[in-house]
């Protein structure tokens, strides 16, 4: 019994659930009576109540009591989905027999049972057999070693924060400031959408680069064409930069940004013809590619954003370039690819570092 309770606690901690202490002792053992957790999920709050039927003679009554007590004490104004899990011997199955699942109710109750003696997972009548991936935790009860729920959640929190290199964001705000200042100068000096002004300030133009003006492969990433262009890129830099800088540290963040920008300009120079192009989008997409791979390798979120979110945003951004011909999509792909490569290298290095720190602890 201790193994499945430990596995559930560790799995729920990894999924971002919070532990609700309902008794004075939170030691996980054969004597554990119950475990309770919750996680806000938009307009819904998920609750998980695990009852040890080997120590609780009335799991139905205890489940009803805990549901009412938790909802009353937390007072979260959102729809509640309560997953009740009765774990114990064959008698635990009786908890799942009650058919009170109503997906339209204000409090949606899902009932599962785990027969630890016969190693059976039982889904209640009418209840879904999958909920937030918790069913996979139950079916792979092989995590051992941690003895208290608070210890498990402290370890998971330490794991998440262990990836953070700095709390101070400096370079991101500096880059935003430089881009805005350059944009103001261009606006006052002929206009940011004027081709002569763009070329004067260092936009990408293949004929000039072939003549030896290689600095354009770098300077272009600080130029923007119009207010909408700079706003969209600076907004993306703010969202991604503030996160990546905290997790990568200053030097690695600067490397990802600048080399992604160079990857963008290089592919743009090779494949985008003789058009004039400028913008920080390649560097910003490099941050996106790096964040996607980094969060995927380490299975973490960057302040609420995980690999799935980055995948969706990446598809939308790259896809946008194929729909609109004026977008330098070769440059976007180059920046994204370089960023993804950096994300893999940094992600693997940080994964090893955090694992070593956990071993020391």
CSV table of C-alpha atoms in Angstrom, one decimal:
chain,number,residue,atom,x,y,z
A,1,UNK,CA,0.0,0.0,0.0
A,2,UNK,CA,2.8,2.4,0.8
A,3,UNK,CA,4.2,2.0,-2.7
A,4,UNK,CA,1.1,3.0,-4.5
A,5,UNK,CA,0.5,6.0,-2.1
A,6,UNK,CA,4.1,7.1,-2.7
A,7,UNK,CA,3.7,6.7,-6.5
A,8,UNK,CA,0.5,8.7,-6.5
A,9,UNK,CA,2.1,11.5,-4.4
A,10,UNK,CA,5.1,11.7,-6.6
A,11,UNK,CA,3.1,11.5,-9.8
A,12,UNK,CA,0.7,14.2,-8.7
A,13,UNK,CA,3.5,16.5,-7.6
A,14,UNK,CA,5.1,16.2,-11.1
A,15,UNK,CA,1.8,17.1,-12.6
A,16,UNK,CA,1.6,20.3,-10.6
A,17,UNK,CA,-0.9,19.3,-7.9
A,18,UNK,CA,-0.8,20.8,-4.4
A,19,UNK,CA,-1.0,18.7,-1.3
A,20,UNK,CA,-3.8,19.3,1.2
A,21,UNK,CA,-3.0,18.3,4.7
A,22,UNK,CA,-6.0,16.8,6.4
A,23,UNK,CA,-4.4,15.2,9.4
A,24,UNK,CA,-1.4,15.9,11.7
A,25,UNK,CA,0.8,13.2,10.3
A,26,UNK,CA,1.6,13.1,6.6
A,27,UNK,CA,4.0,10.1,6.8
A,28,UNK,CA,3.4,7.6,3.9
A,29,UNK,CA,3.1,4.1,5.3
A,30,UNK,CA,0.8,1.2,5.6
A,31,UNK,CA,-1.0,3.3,8.3
A,32,UNK,CA,-1.8,6.2,6.0
A,33,UNK,CA,-5.5,6.8,6.1
A,34,UNK,CA,-5.9,9.4,3.3
A,35,UNK,CA,-4.2,11.7,0.9
A,36,UNK,CA,-5.8,14.8,-0.7
A,37,UNK,CA,-4.6,17.0,-3.5
A,38,UNK,CA,-5.8,19.8,-5.8
A,39,UNK,CA,-4.8,21.7,-9.0
A,40,UNK,CA,-6.5,24.7,-10.6
A,41,UNK,CA,-7.0,24.1,-14.3
A,42,UNK,CA,-8.6,27.2,-15.8
A,43,UNK,CA,-12.3,27.4,-15.0
A,44,UNK,CA,-12.1,24.0,-13.3
A,45,UNK,CA,-10.3,22.8,-10.2
A,46,UNK,CA,-9.2,19.2,-10.1
A,47,UNK,CA,-9.3,17.4,-6.7
A,48,UNK,CA,-7.9,14.0,-5.9
A,49,UNK,CA,-8.9,12.2,-2.7
A,50,UNK,CA,-7.1,8.8,-2.0
A,51,UNK,CA,-8.6,6.7,0.8
A,52,UNK,CA,-6.8,3.6,2.2
A,53,UNK,CA,-9.7,1.2,2.8
A,54,UNK,CA,-7.4,-1.0,4.9
A,55,UNK,CA,-7.5,1.8,7.5
A,56,UNK,CA,-10.9,3.4,6.8
A,57,UNK,CA,-14.0,1.2,7.3
A,58,UNK,CA,-16.3,3.8,5.7
A,59,UNK,CA,-14.6,5.1,2.5
A,60,UNK,CA,-17.9,6.4,1.1
A,61,UNK,CA,-18.6,8.5,4.2
A,62,UNK,CA,-15.0,9.6,4.4
A,63,UNK,CA,-15.0,10.6,0.7
A,64,UNK,CA,-18.2,12.7,1.2
A,65,UNK,CA,-16.8,14.3,4.3
A,66,UNK,CA,-13.5,15.2,2.8
A,67,UNK,CA,-15.1,16.6,-0.4
A,68,UNK,CA,-17.3,18.9,1.6
A,69,UNK,CA,-14.5,19.9,4.0
A,70,UNK,CA,-12.0,20.7,1.2
A,71,UNK,CA,-14.3,22.6,-1.0
A,72,UNK,CA,-15.5,24.7,2.0
A,73,UNK,CA,-12.0,25.4,3.3
A,74,UNK,CA,-10.4,26.3,-0.1
A,75,UNK,CA,-13.3,28.4,-1.3
A,76,UNK,CA,-12.2,28.4,-5.0
A,77,UNK,CA,-14.9,29.9,-7.2
A,78,UNK,CA,-14.7,27.3,-10.0
A,79,UNK,CA,-16.3,24.1,-11.1
A,80,UNK,CA,-14.9,21.1,-9.1
A,81,UNK,CA,-14.0,17.7,-10.5
A,82,UNK,CA,-13.3,15.3,-7.6
A,83,UNK,CA,-11.5,12.1,-8.3
A,84,UNK,CA,-12.0,9.6,-5.5
A,85,UNK,CA,-9.6,6.7,-5.3
A,86,UNK,CA,-10.2,3.8,-2.9
A,87,UNK,CA,-7.1,1.7,-2.5
A,88,UNK,CA,-6.9,-1.5,-0.5
A,89,UNK,CA,-8.1,-5.1,-0.8
A,90,UNK,CA,-10.9,-6.4,-2.9
A,91,UNK,CA,-13.4,-4.5,-0.7
A,92,UNK,CA,-12.1,-1.3,-2.3
A,93,UNK,CA,-14.1,-2.1,-5.4
A,94,UNK,CA,-17.4,-1.4,-3.5
A,95,UNK,CA,-16.5,2.3,-3.5
A,96,UNK,CA,-16.5,2.4,-7.3
A,97,UNK,CA,-19.9,0.7,-7.6
A,98,UNK,CA,-22.0,3.8,-6.8
A,99,UNK,CA,-23.1,5.5,-10.1
A,100,UNK,CA,-23.1,9.2,-9.3
A,101,UNK,CA,-21.0,10.5,-12.2
A,102,UNK,CA,-22.7,13.6,-13.8
A,103,UNK,CA,-20.4,15.7,-16.1
A,104,UNK,CA,-22.9,18.6,-15.9
A,105,UNK,CA,-23.0,18.8,-12.1
A,106,UNK,CA,-21.3,21.7,-10.2
A,107,UNK,CA,-19.3,19.0,-8.4
A,108,UNK,CA,-18.3,16.2,-10.8
A,109,UNK,CA,-17.4,13.0,-8.9
A,110,UNK,CA,-15.2,10.3,-10.5
A,111,UNK,CA,-14.8,7.0,-8.7
A,112,UNK,CA,-11.9,4.6,-9.1
A,113,UNK,CA,-10.7,1.7,-7.0
A,114,UNK,CA,-7.4,-0.1,-6.7
A,115,UNK,CA,-7.3,-3.6,-5.5
A,116,UNK,CA,-3.7,-3.9,-4.3
A,117,UNK,CA,-4.1,-7.5,-3.4
A,118,UNK,CA,-5.0,-8.7,-6.9
A,119,UNK,CA,-3.4,-5.7,-8.7
A,120,UNK,CA,-6.6,-4.5,-10.3
A,121,UNK,CA,-7.6,-1.0,-11.4
A,122,UNK,CA,-11.4,-0.6,-11.3
A,123,UNK,CA,-13.2,2.3,-12.9
A,124,UNK,CA,-16.5,3.2,-11.4
A,125,UNK,CA,-19.9,2.8,-13.2
A,126,UNK,CA,-20.2,5.7,-15.7
A,127,UNK,CA,-16.9,7.3,-14.6
A,128,UNK,CA,-14.2,7.9,-17.2
A,129,UNK,CA,-11.2,5.6,-17.0
A,130,UNK,CA,-8.8,8.4,-17.8
A,131,UNK,CA,-8.3,11.6,-15.9
A,132,UNK,CA,-5.3,14.0,-16.2
A,133,UNK,CA,-3.0,11.1,-16.8
A,134,UNK,CA,-3.4,9.8,-13.3
A,135,UNK,CA,-4.4,6.4,-14.5
A,136,UNK,CA,-0.8,5.9,-15.8
A,137,UNK,CA,0.5,6.6,-12.3
A,138,UNK,CA,-1.7,3.9,-10.8
A,139,UNK,CA,-0.7,1.4,-13.4
A,140,UNK,CA,3.1,1.9,-12.9
A,141,UNK,CA,3.5,1.8,-9.1
A,142,UNK,CA,7.3,1.5,-9.1
A,143,UNK,CA,8.4,4.7,-7.5
A,144,UNK,CA,10.0,4.3,-4.0
A,145,UNK,CA,12.3,6.0,-1.6
A,146,UNK,CA,10.4,9.0,-0.3
A,147,UNK,CA,8.4,8.7,2.9
A,148,UNK,CA,6.4,11.9,3.4
A,149,UNK,CA,4.0,13.7,1.1
A,150,UNK,CA,5.5,17.0,2.1
A,151,UNK,CA,9.0,15.6,1.3
A,152,UNK,CA,7.8,14.5,-2.1
A,153,UNK,CA,6.3,17.9,-2.9
A,154,UNK,CA,9.4,19.8,-1.6
A,155,UNK,CA,11.6,17.6,-3.8
A,156,UNK,CA,9.4,18.3,-6.9
A,157,UNK,CA,9.5,22.0,-6.1
A,158,UNK,CA,13.2,21.9,-5.7
A,159,UNK,CA,13.5,20.1,-9.0
A,160,UNK,CA,11.5,22.8,-10.8
A,161,UNK,CA,13.4,25.7,-9.2
A,162,UNK,CA,16.7,23.8,-9.6
A,163,UNK,CA,16.6,24.6,-13.3
A,164,UNK,CA,16.5,28.4,-12.7
A,165,UNK,CA,19.8,30.1,-13.1
A,166,UNK,CA,18.8,33.7,-12.1
A,167,UNK,CA,15.8,35.5,-10.9
A,168,UNK,CA,16.9,38.8,-12.4
A,169,UNK,CA,16.1,39.6,-16.1
A,170,UNK,CA,18.6,42.1,-17.6
A,171,UNK,CA,19.5,41.1,-21.1
A,172,UNK,CA,15.9,40.8,-22.3
A,173,UNK,CA,14.9,44.3,-21.2
A,174,UNK,CA,18.2,45.6,-22.6
A,175,UNK,CA,17.5,44.0,-26.1
A,176,UNK,CA,14.0,45.4,-26.1
A,177,UNK,CA,15.4,48.8,-25.3
A,178,UNK,CA,18.0,48.7,-28.0
A,179,UNK,CA,15.4,47.6,-30.6
A,180,UNK,CA,13.1,50.4,-29.7
A,181,UNK,CA,15.8,53.1,-29.7
A,182,UNK,CA,17.0,52.0,-33.1
A,183,UNK,CA,13.4,52.0,-34.4
A,184,UNK,CA,12.9,55.5,-33.2
A,185,UNK,CA,16.1,56.7,-34.9
A,186,UNK,CA,15.0,55.0,-38.2
A,187,UNK,CA,11.5,56.5,-37.9
A,188,UNK,CA,13.1,60.0,-37.6
A,189,UNK,CA,15.6,59.3,-40.3
A,190,UNK,CA,13.4,58.6,-43.3
A,191,UNK,CA,11.0,56.0,-41.8
A,192,UNK,CA,11.4,52.4,-40.8
A,193,UNK,CA,9.5,51.2,-43.9
A,194,UNK,CA,11.8,53.2,-46.2
A,195,UNK,CA,14.1,50.9,-48.2
A,196,UNK,CA,17.0,53.4,-48.2
A,197,UNK,CA,16.8,53.8,-44.5
A,198,UNK,CA,16.7,50.1,-43.9
A,199,UNK,CA,19.8,49.6,-46.0
A,200,UNK,CA,21.5,52.5,-44.3
A,201,UNK,CA,21.0,50.9,-40.9
A,202,UNK,CA,22.1,47.4,-41.9
A,203,UNK,CA,19.2,45.4,-43.2
A,204,UNK,CA,19.9,42.1,-45.1
A,205,UNK,CA,20.4,42.6,-48.8
A,206,UNK,CA,22.2,39.7,-50.6
A,207,UNK,CA,24.0,41.8,-53.3
A,208,UNK,CA,25.6,44.0,-50.6
A,209,UNK,CA,26.6,41.0,-48.4
A,210,UNK,CA,28.2,39.3,-51.4
A,211,UNK,CA,30.3,42.5,-51.8
A,212,UNK,CA,31.7,42.0,-48.3
A,213,UNK,CA,29.2,43.8,-46.0
A,214,UNK,CA,28.9,40.8,-43.7
A,215,UNK,CA,27.9,43.0,-40.7
A,216,UNK,CA,24.4,42.9,-42.1
A,217,UNK,CA,24.0,39.3,-41.0
A,218,UNK,CA,24.2,40.7,-37.5
A,219,UNK,CA,22.7,44.3,-37.6
A,220,UNK,CA,19.5,43.3,-39.3
A,221,UNK,CA,18.1,41.7,-36.1
A,222,UNK,CA,17.9,45.1,-34.5
A,223,UNK,CA,15.8,46.7,-37.3
A,224,UNK,CA,12.1,46.5,-37.8
A,225,UNK,CA,9.7,47.5,-40.6
A,226,UNK,CA,6.7,49.3,-39.2
A,227,UNK,CA,5.0,49.6,-35.8
A,228,UNK,CA,3.2,46.2,-36.0
A,229,UNK,CA,6.5,44.4,-36.8
A,230,UNK,CA,8.4,45.8,-33.8
A,231,UNK,CA,5.4,45.3,-31.5
A,232,UNK,CA,4.9,41.6,-32.4
A,233,UNK,CA,8.6,40.8,-32.1
A,234,UNK,CA,9.2,42.7,-28.8
A,235,UNK,CA,6.1,41.1,-27.4
A,236,UNK,CA,7.5,37.7,-28.3
A,237,UNK,CA,10.9,38.6,-27.0
A,238,UNK,CA,9.4,39.7,-23.7
A,239,UNK,CA,7.3,36.4,-23.3
A,240,UNK,CA,10.2,34.1,-24.3
A,241,UNK,CA,13.2,36.1,-23.2
A,242,UNK,CA,12.1,36.7,-19.6
A,243,UNK,CA,11.7,32.9,-19.2
A,244,UNK,CA,14.7,31.7,-21.1
A,245,UNK,CA,17.1,34.2,-19.5
A,246,UNK,CA,16.0,32.9,-16.0
A,247,UNK,CA,16.6,29.2,-17.0
A,248,UNK,CA,19.7,29.6,-19.2
A,249,UNK,CA,21.6,32.3,-17.4
A,250,UNK,CA,22.9,35.5,-19.0
A,251,UNK,CA,25.7,34.0,-21.2
A,252,UNK,CA,23.8,31.0,-22.5
A,253,UNK,CA,20.7,33.2,-23.2
A,254,UNK,CA,22.8,35.7,-25.1
A,255,UNK,CA,24.4,32.9,-27.1
A,256,UNK,CA,21.0,31.4,-28.0
A,257,UNK,CA,19.6,34.7,-29.1
A,258,UNK,CA,22.6,35.9,-31.1
A,259,UNK,CA,23.4,32.6,-32.8
A,260,UNK,CA,19.7,32.0,-33.7
A,261,UNK,CA,19.7,35.5,-35.2
A,262,UNK,CA,22.8,34.6,-37.3
A,263,UNK,CA,21.2,31.3,-38.3
A,264,UNK,CA,18.2,33.2,-39.5
A,265,UNK,CA,20.3,35.7,-41.5
A,266,UNK,CA,22.4,33.0,-43.0
A,267,UNK,CA,19.5,31.0,-44.5
A,268,UNK,CA,17.8,34.2,-45.5
A,269,UNK,CA,21.0,35.3,-47.4
A,270,UNK,CA,21.2,31.9,-49.1
A,271,UNK,CA,17.6,31.2,-50.1
A,272,UNK,CA,15.5,34.4,-49.9
A,273,UNK,CA,16.7,36.0,-53.0
A,274,UNK,CA,17.6,39.7,-53.2
A,275,UNK,CA,14.8,41.1,-51.1
A,276,UNK,CA,15.5,43.5,-48.2
A,277,UNK,CA,14.7,41.9,-44.9
A,278,UNK,CA,15.1,42.9,-41.2
A,279,UNK,CA,13.7,42.0,-37.8
A,280,UNK,CA,14.3,40.1,-34.6
A,281,UNK,CA,11.9,37.3,-35.4
A,282,UNK,CA,14.6,34.8,-36.3
A,283,UNK,CA,16.3,35.3,-32.9
A,284,UNK,CA,12.9,35.2,-31.1
A,285,UNK,CA,12.0,32.0,-32.9
A,286,UNK,CA,15.4,30.7,-31.8
A,287,UNK,CA,14.3,31.3,-28.2
A,288,UNK,CA,11.1,29.5,-28.9
A,289,UNK,CA,12.8,26.5,-30.5
A,290,UNK,CA,15.3,26.3,-27.6
A,291,UNK,CA,12.5,26.5,-25.0
A,292,UNK,CA,10.5,23.8,-26.7
A,293,UNK,CA,13.4,21.3,-26.7
A,294,UNK,CA,14.6,22.4,-23.2
A,295,UNK,CA,11.2,21.9,-21.5
A,296,UNK,CA,10.6,18.7,-23.4
A,297,UNK,CA,13.9,17.2,-22.3
A,298,UNK,CA,13.4,18.1,-18.6
A,299,UNK,CA,9.6,17.7,-18.5
A,300,UNK,CA,9.2,21.1,-16.8
A,301,UNK,CA,7.3,24.3,-17.4
A,302,UNK,CA,8.8,27.7,-17.9
A,303,UNK,CA,6.5,29.7,-15.6
A,304,UNK,CA,3.3,28.0,-16.9
A,305,UNK,CA,4.5,27.2,-20.5
A,306,UNK,CA,5.5,23.7,-21.3
A,307,UNK,CA,6.7,21.9,-24.5
A,308,UNK,CA,3.1,21.4,-25.8
A,309,UNK,CA,2.4,25.1,-25.7
A,310,UNK,CA,5.7,25.9,-27.4
A,311,UNK,CA,4.9,23.2,-30.1
A,312,UNK,CA,1.6,24.9,-30.8
A,313,UNK,CA,3.1,28.4,-31.0
A,314,UNK,CA,5.9,27.2,-33.2
A,315,UNK,CA,3.5,25.5,-35.6
A,316,UNK,CA,1.5,28.7,-35.8
A,317,UNK,CA,4.5,30.9,-36.4
A,318,UNK,CA,6.2,28.7,-39.0
A,319,UNK,CA,2.9,28.0,-40.7
A,320,UNK,CA,2.1,31.8,-40.8
A,321,UNK,CA,5.3,32.2,-42.9
A,322,UNK,CA,4.1,29.7,-45.6
A,323,UNK,CA,0.7,31.5,-45.9
A,324,UNK,CA,2.1,35.1,-46.2
A,325,UNK,CA,4.7,35.4,-49.0
A,326,UNK,CA,6.2,38.7,-47.5
A,327,UNK,CA,7.4,36.7,-44.4
A,328,UNK,CA,11.1,35.5,-44.6
A,329,UNK,CA,10.3,32.0,-43.7
A,330,UNK,CA,13.7,30.6,-44.5
A,331,UNK,CA,15.1,33.0,-41.9
A,332,UNK,CA,12.5,31.8,-39.4
A,333,UNK,CA,13.4,28.2,-40.0
A,334,UNK,CA,17.1,28.9,-39.6
A,335,UNK,CA,16.6,30.7,-36.3
A,336,UNK,CA,14.3,28.1,-35.0
A,337,UNK,CA,16.7,25.2,-35.9
A,338,UNK,CA,19.7,26.9,-34.3
A,339,UNK,CA,17.7,27.6,-31.2
A,340,UNK,CA,16.4,24.0,-30.9
A,341,UNK,CA,20.0,22.8,-31.1
A,342,UNK,CA,21.1,25.1,-28.3
A,343,UNK,CA,18.0,24.0,-26.3
A,344,UNK,CA,19.0,20.4,-26.6
A,345,UNK,CA,22.6,21.0,-25.5
A,346,UNK,CA,21.6,23.3,-22.6
A,347,UNK,CA,18.6,21.0,-21.6
A,348,UNK,CA,20.7,17.9,-21.4
A,349,UNK,CA,23.5,19.7,-19.4
A,350,UNK,CA,20.9,21.1,-16.9
A,351,UNK,CA,19.2,17.7,-16.6
A,352,UNK,CA,22.5,16.1,-15.6
A,353,UNK,CA,23.3,19.0,-13.2
A,354,UNK,CA,19.9,18.8,-11.4
A,355,UNK,CA,20.1,15.0,-11.2
A,356,UNK,CA,23.5,15.2,-9.6
A,357,UNK,CA,22.2,17.8,-7.1
A,358,UNK,CA,19.3,15.5,-6.2
A,359,UNK,CA,21.7,12.6,-5.6
A,360,UNK,CA,23.7,14.8,-3.2
A,361,UNK,CA,20.6,15.8,-1.4
